[in-house]
Structures are given as C-alpha cells and as structure tokens.
Short mmCIF file of C-alpha atoms in Angstrom, two decimals:
data_model
loop_
_atom_site.label_atom_id
_atom_site.label_comp_id
_atom_site.label_asym_id
_atom_site.label_seq_id
_atom_site.Cartn_x
_atom_site.Cartn_y
_atom_site.Cartn_z
CA SER A 297 -10.90 13.28 27.87
CA GLN A 298 -10.01 10.04 25.98
CA THR A 299 -6.98 9.17 24.21
CA ILE A 300 -5.44 6.48 22.11
CA HIS A 301 -1.75 5.77 22.23
CA GLN A 302 0.16 3.66 19.39
CA TRP A 303 3.47 2.40 19.25
CA PRO A 304 5.68 2.37 17.74
CA ALA A 305 4.80 4.97 15.56
CA THR A 306 7.37 3.44 12.41
CA LEU A 307 9.22 0.12 12.25
CA VAL A 308 11.25 -2.18 10.04
CA GLN A 309 11.64 -5.62 10.34
CA PRO A 310 13.11 -8.54 8.23
CA VAL A 311 11.07 -11.33 7.23
CA GLY A 312 10.66 -13.80 10.04
CA SER A 313 11.21 -11.60 12.65
CA PRO A 314 8.61 -11.17 15.28
CA LEU A 315 5.61 -8.61 15.99
CA SER A 316 4.71 -6.53 18.65
CA LEU A 317 2.31 -3.62 18.12
CA GLU A 318 0.65 -1.98 21.01
CA CYS A 319 -2.35 0.18 21.65
CA THR A 320 -3.75 2.14 24.50
CA VAL A 321 -6.87 3.96 25.11
CA GLU A 322 -7.08 6.58 28.48
CA GLY A 323 -10.23 8.20 29.67
CA THR A 324 -12.82 5.68 29.11
CA SER A 325 -13.10 2.15 30.59
CA ASN A 326 -15.07 -1.01 28.67
CA PRO A 327 -13.79 0.01 25.11
CA ASN A 328 -14.59 -1.91 22.13
CA LEU A 329 -11.59 -2.33 20.50
CA TYR A 330 -10.30 -2.56 16.87
CA TRP A 331 -6.81 -3.77 14.78
CA TYR A 332 -7.01 -2.29 11.05
CA ARG A 333 -4.69 -2.78 8.24
CA GLN A 334 -4.16 -0.28 5.67
CA ALA A 335 -2.03 -1.13 2.58
CA ALA A 336 -0.92 1.61 0.57
CA GLY A 337 -3.33 3.36 -1.59
CA ARG A 338 -6.21 0.86 -0.07
CA GLY A 339 -9.01 0.88 2.43
CA LEU A 340 -8.51 -0.61 5.98
CA GLN A 341 -9.17 -4.12 6.39
CA LEU A 342 -10.53 -5.09 9.64
CA LEU A 343 -8.08 -7.65 11.31
CA PHE A 344 -9.38 -8.25 14.83
CA TYR A 345 -11.78 -6.59 17.21
CA SER A 346 -12.34 -7.52 21.11
CA VAL A 347 -15.32 -6.39 23.30
CA GLY A 348 -13.43 -7.21 26.79
CA ILE A 349 -10.40 -8.85 28.11
CA GLY A 350 -9.44 -11.71 26.66
CA GLN A 351 -12.25 -11.86 23.78
CA ILE A 352 -10.76 -11.66 20.54
CA SER A 353 -12.39 -12.08 16.88
CA SER A 354 -10.47 -12.36 14.49
CA GLU A 355 -11.77 -10.99 11.12
CA VAL A 356 -9.26 -12.23 8.50
CA PRO A 357 -7.27 -16.08 9.13
CA GLN A 358 -4.09 -14.98 8.73
CA ASN A 359 -0.54 -14.94 10.83
CA LEU A 360 -1.13 -12.66 13.04
CA SER A 361 -2.96 -12.53 16.16
CA ALA A 362 -3.99 -10.05 19.09
CA SER A 363 -4.67 -10.28 22.80
CA ARG A 364 -6.20 -7.77 24.92
CA PRO A 365 -4.43 -8.30 28.71
CA GLN A 366 -6.00 -5.33 30.10
CA ASP A 367 -9.50 -3.22 29.62
CA ARG A 368 -7.56 -0.50 27.58
CA GLN A 369 -4.80 -2.38 26.68
CA PHE A 370 -4.83 -3.90 22.77
CA ILE A 371 -1.80 -6.17 21.37
CA LEU A 372 -1.23 -7.37 17.57
CA SER A 373 1.54 -9.85 17.19
CA SER A 374 3.08 -12.62 14.92
CA LYS A 375 5.87 -14.58 15.55
CA LYS A 376 6.84 -14.83 11.91
CA LEU A 377 6.52 -11.47 9.49
CA LEU A 378 5.33 -11.93 5.96
CA LEU A 379 6.38 -9.30 3.36
CA SER A 380 2.73 -8.76 3.05
CA ASP A 381 2.38 -8.09 6.71
CA SER A 382 3.80 -4.44 5.43
CA GLY A 383 1.14 -1.55 5.88
CA PHE A 384 -0.55 0.83 8.42
CA TYR A 385 -1.82 -0.47 10.98
CA LEU A 386 -4.63 1.27 13.05
CA CYS A 387 -5.90 0.91 16.35
CA ALA A 388 -9.66 2.23 17.29
CA TRP A 389 -11.82 2.11 20.08
CA SER A 390 -15.71 3.00 20.19
CA HIS A 391 -18.09 3.13 23.28
CA GLY A 392 -19.36 -0.46 23.98
CA THR A 393 -22.84 1.02 24.61
CA SER A 394 -25.03 2.21 22.25
CA GLY A 395 -25.61 5.68 21.49
CA ASN A 396 -22.58 6.64 20.45
CA TYR A 397 -20.95 4.86 17.88
CA GLU A 398 -18.20 6.66 16.27
CA GLN A 399 -15.07 5.18 16.08
CA TYR A 400 -11.52 6.83 17.27
CA PHE A 401 -8.68 6.13 15.99
CA GLY A 402 -4.78 6.29 16.76
CA PRO A 403 -2.20 7.46 15.09
CA GLY A 404 -1.20 4.44 13.41
CA THR A 405 2.47 2.35 13.31
CA ARG A 406 3.67 2.17 9.60
CA LEU A 407 4.87 -1.46 9.13
CA THR A 408 8.13 -2.07 6.71
CA VAL A 409 8.87 -5.84 6.25
CA THR A 410 11.79 -6.61 4.55
CA ALA B 92 -23.18 -9.41 1.61
CA GLN B 93 -22.27 -6.23 3.98
CA LYS B 94 -20.16 -3.85 1.33
CA ILE B 95 -19.35 -0.29 1.25
CA THR B 96 -18.91 1.01 -2.70
CA GLN B 97 -16.38 4.20 -3.54
CA THR B 98 -16.57 4.14 -7.30
CA GLN B 99 -14.30 7.25 -7.28
CA PRO B 100 -10.62 6.66 -6.72
CA GLY B 101 -10.14 10.56 -7.15
CA MET B 102 -11.49 13.83 -7.34
CA PHE B 103 -10.39 17.54 -7.88
CA VAL B 104 -12.53 20.51 -7.01
CA GLN B 105 -11.82 24.34 -7.56
CA GLU B 106 -11.25 25.68 -4.22
CA LYS B 107 -14.26 27.04 -2.60
CA GLU B 108 -16.90 25.18 -4.89
CA ALA B 109 -18.71 22.84 -3.29
CA VAL B 110 -17.94 18.69 -4.10
CA THR B 111 -19.93 15.57 -3.90
CA LEU B 112 -18.35 12.22 -3.27
CA ASP B 113 -19.89 8.87 -3.87
CA CYS B 114 -20.62 6.36 -1.55
CA THR B 115 -22.98 3.19 -1.74
CA TYR B 116 -23.98 0.52 0.71
CA ASP B 117 -24.87 -2.45 0.73
CA THR B 118 -26.76 -4.18 3.41
CA SER B 119 -29.67 -6.69 4.86
CA ASP B 120 -29.26 -5.12 8.30
CA GLN B 121 -32.36 -3.16 9.27
CA SER B 122 -30.29 -0.96 11.83
CA TYR B 123 -27.00 0.24 10.93
CA GLY B 124 -25.13 3.94 10.78
CA LEU B 125 -22.71 5.27 7.69
CA PHE B 126 -19.72 7.60 8.50
CA TRP B 127 -17.53 9.47 6.65
CA TYR B 128 -13.70 9.69 7.70
CA LYS B 129 -10.83 12.42 6.37
CA GLN B 130 -7.52 10.94 6.39
CA PRO B 131 -4.76 13.64 5.67
CA SER B 132 -1.31 12.64 4.34
CA SER B 133 -0.36 12.25 7.96
CA GLY B 134 -2.57 8.96 8.08
CA GLU B 135 -4.92 9.94 11.13
CA MET B 136 -8.39 9.01 10.69
CA ILE B 137 -10.80 11.98 11.63
CA PHE B 138 -14.21 11.31 11.97
CA LEU B 139 -16.52 14.09 10.17
CA ILE B 140 -19.96 12.89 9.68
CA TYR B 141 -22.33 10.14 11.23
CA GLN B 142 -26.16 9.27 9.70
CA GLY B 143 -28.06 6.86 11.46
CA SER B 144 -30.15 4.77 9.34
CA TYR B 145 -33.04 5.62 10.82
CA ASP B 146 -31.98 9.21 11.17
CA GLU B 147 -34.87 11.02 9.15
CA GLN B 148 -33.21 14.37 8.35
CA ASN B 149 -29.61 14.28 6.84
CA ALA B 150 -27.15 14.96 9.10
CA THR B 151 -25.03 18.28 8.97
CA GLU B 152 -21.61 19.20 10.27
CA GLY B 153 -20.17 22.89 9.33
CA ARG B 154 -19.25 22.63 5.79
CA TYR B 155 -20.09 18.63 5.69
CA SER B 156 -23.20 17.14 5.03
CA LEU B 157 -24.73 13.57 4.60
CA ASN B 158 -26.69 13.21 1.54
CA PHE B 159 -28.73 10.08 2.60
CA GLN B 160 -31.08 8.17 0.39
CA LYS B 161 -32.08 5.12 1.74
CA ALA B 162 -33.90 3.92 -0.97
CA ARG B 163 -31.29 3.81 -3.09
CA LYS B 164 -28.79 2.78 -0.49
CA SER B 165 -26.31 5.47 -0.93
CA ALA B 166 -24.88 8.01 1.59
CA ASN B 167 -23.01 11.01 -0.12
CA LEU B 168 -20.39 13.68 1.42
CA VAL B 169 -20.93 17.00 0.48
CA ILE B 170 -18.62 19.12 1.10
CA SER B 171 -19.43 23.28 0.85
CA ALA B 172 -16.70 25.87 0.30
CA SER B 173 -13.93 23.85 -0.40
CA GLN B 174 -10.68 24.45 1.07
CA LEU B 175 -7.02 23.71 0.26
CA GLY B 176 -6.77 21.95 3.62
CA ASP B 177 -9.54 19.52 2.66
CA SER B 178 -6.88 18.08 0.35
CA ALA B 179 -6.58 14.06 1.81
CA MET B 180 -8.34 10.33 1.35
CA TYR B 181 -11.96 10.51 2.14
CA PHE B 182 -13.55 6.93 3.58
CA CYS B 183 -17.15 5.99 3.91
CA ALA B 184 -17.98 3.49 6.46
CA MET B 185 -20.66 1.52 7.67
CA LEU B 186 -21.56 0.33 10.87
CA ARG B 187 -22.93 -2.98 11.64
CA ASN B 188 -24.41 -3.45 15.04
CA SER B 189 -24.60 -7.17 16.69
CA LEU B 190 -27.28 -7.13 18.79
CA PHE B 191 -26.10 -10.41 20.62
CA THR B 192 -23.09 -9.72 21.31
CA GLY B 193 -22.94 -5.96 21.67
CA THR B 194 -20.10 -5.79 19.18
CA TYR B 195 -20.43 -2.70 16.60
CA LYS B 196 -18.45 -3.45 13.37
CA TYR B 197 -17.46 -1.49 10.94
CA ILE B 198 -17.01 -1.66 7.22
CA PHE B 199 -14.50 0.44 4.76
CA GLY B 200 -14.85 1.33 1.22
CA THR B 201 -11.52 1.99 -0.86
CA GLY B 202 -11.53 5.76 -0.63
CA THR B 203 -11.91 9.11 -2.49
CA ARG B 204 -8.77 11.23 -2.88
CA LEU B 205 -9.79 14.29 -2.98
CA LYS B 206 -7.48 17.04 -3.94
CA VAL B 207 -8.68 21.18 -3.88
CA LEU B 208 -7.54 23.32 -6.18
CA ALA B 209 -6.09 27.02 -5.74
#
C-alpha cells in the first residue's frame, strides 16, 4: 500500500532563517506531487506541483522554492523565512495516469515563524 | 477563471440528522472532477467522495452522497445520519486535467466547519 510521510511535524523558526520541509511517498512510482499551504482557518493554496524528477511548476510567486531530486521525494525550501510563511504545509500525491484522480495527503507540517 | 465557492463558513446539525454542505464551481473545462475532503482538528485531509463531470449518477460512499447538478454547477455534499465524529472542516475541490502535461491540478474552496450537536 502507498504511504506518504512528511517531516518535521512541527517547526518554529525565526524570521530570516532557512527552511527545508521534506515529503516522501512509498508504494508507488512516478506520482504527481504537490505542496499546499493552509493559513489558520483557511482553505488550501497550491504552491508547487511536479510531474517528474526535476520538473517543478510554481503556482504562487514568493520566497519559497521546491525541488524533486528523486521520483518519490519532494522538498520545500526557503532561504529566508517571512512572518507570512507561517501556516500548515501539506504534501500530497496523485497517480500520474488517468483513471484515478484522488489526491492522498501527508500528515502536514505546522510552521510558525517568529 | 476556475473557482470553487463554499458559502457556508459554519454549520450546525443535530446528531442523527442529515446535513447538506454547499459547493458551487466555475470552470470552462469540459472534463473535470469534483471532490470532498474532511479535515478534523488533527489537520489530516481525508478523502470522502469523487464525482466526474461525465458521471451520470450521483456518487455515494456510505453516509456521504454528492448531489451533482451540472447545469447549475453545484456539487453539494450530503451527510446522512450525522455522528459526533463528523465534526470537522469540509473542503470541496475541483480537479483540472491538463491534456498537454498530464498534470492534475486541484483547486480548493475555503471550507465549511461542521459541528454536530449531541
């Protein structure tokens, strides 16, 4: 069966510090991968998605970046965090082929920028 | 513009009663999919139900059913026989399928917080 992992689960970082959030998927190959951010009490905002290794599409221009160094690994980074980067970050995957469109979400990382 | 609208920020329902959560969407795509997710206070996103734009019958999954009215562009979630464990945030989402890249992008609504009363 497929599983998706995210770490860390919670993170408190000062403004201006770097960020690295990691997401890995097991039990499937060539998935589509997604990073979302959810501000407190709000909906999900798509940040990045990837259809393959090294292929990243950005949905919202900001100080965050994403990389996909391996097929089932997706990393969200920042060189300098802003207060507005606080939120709940969710990684998700979906099948890379048609017929099964469900997205499967990881447990999330709660980031607080102080 | 592609958009999902959930106009009910909060809803209350008595235990064992049915409740309908509203969702309308806007798209120019011919082929799309509609989803409902549940997010408890723990933060995890739990898939509930899926409806394809070409599906003629409304989707059902246990106590969940999706009232799909294509002409009105609505995809309301109906929860029958509400339980205390149904208290959570509920998100409606739309899938956009890019035929060119094979990418599936999802657009989420702002959510409805449901509280089930004992």
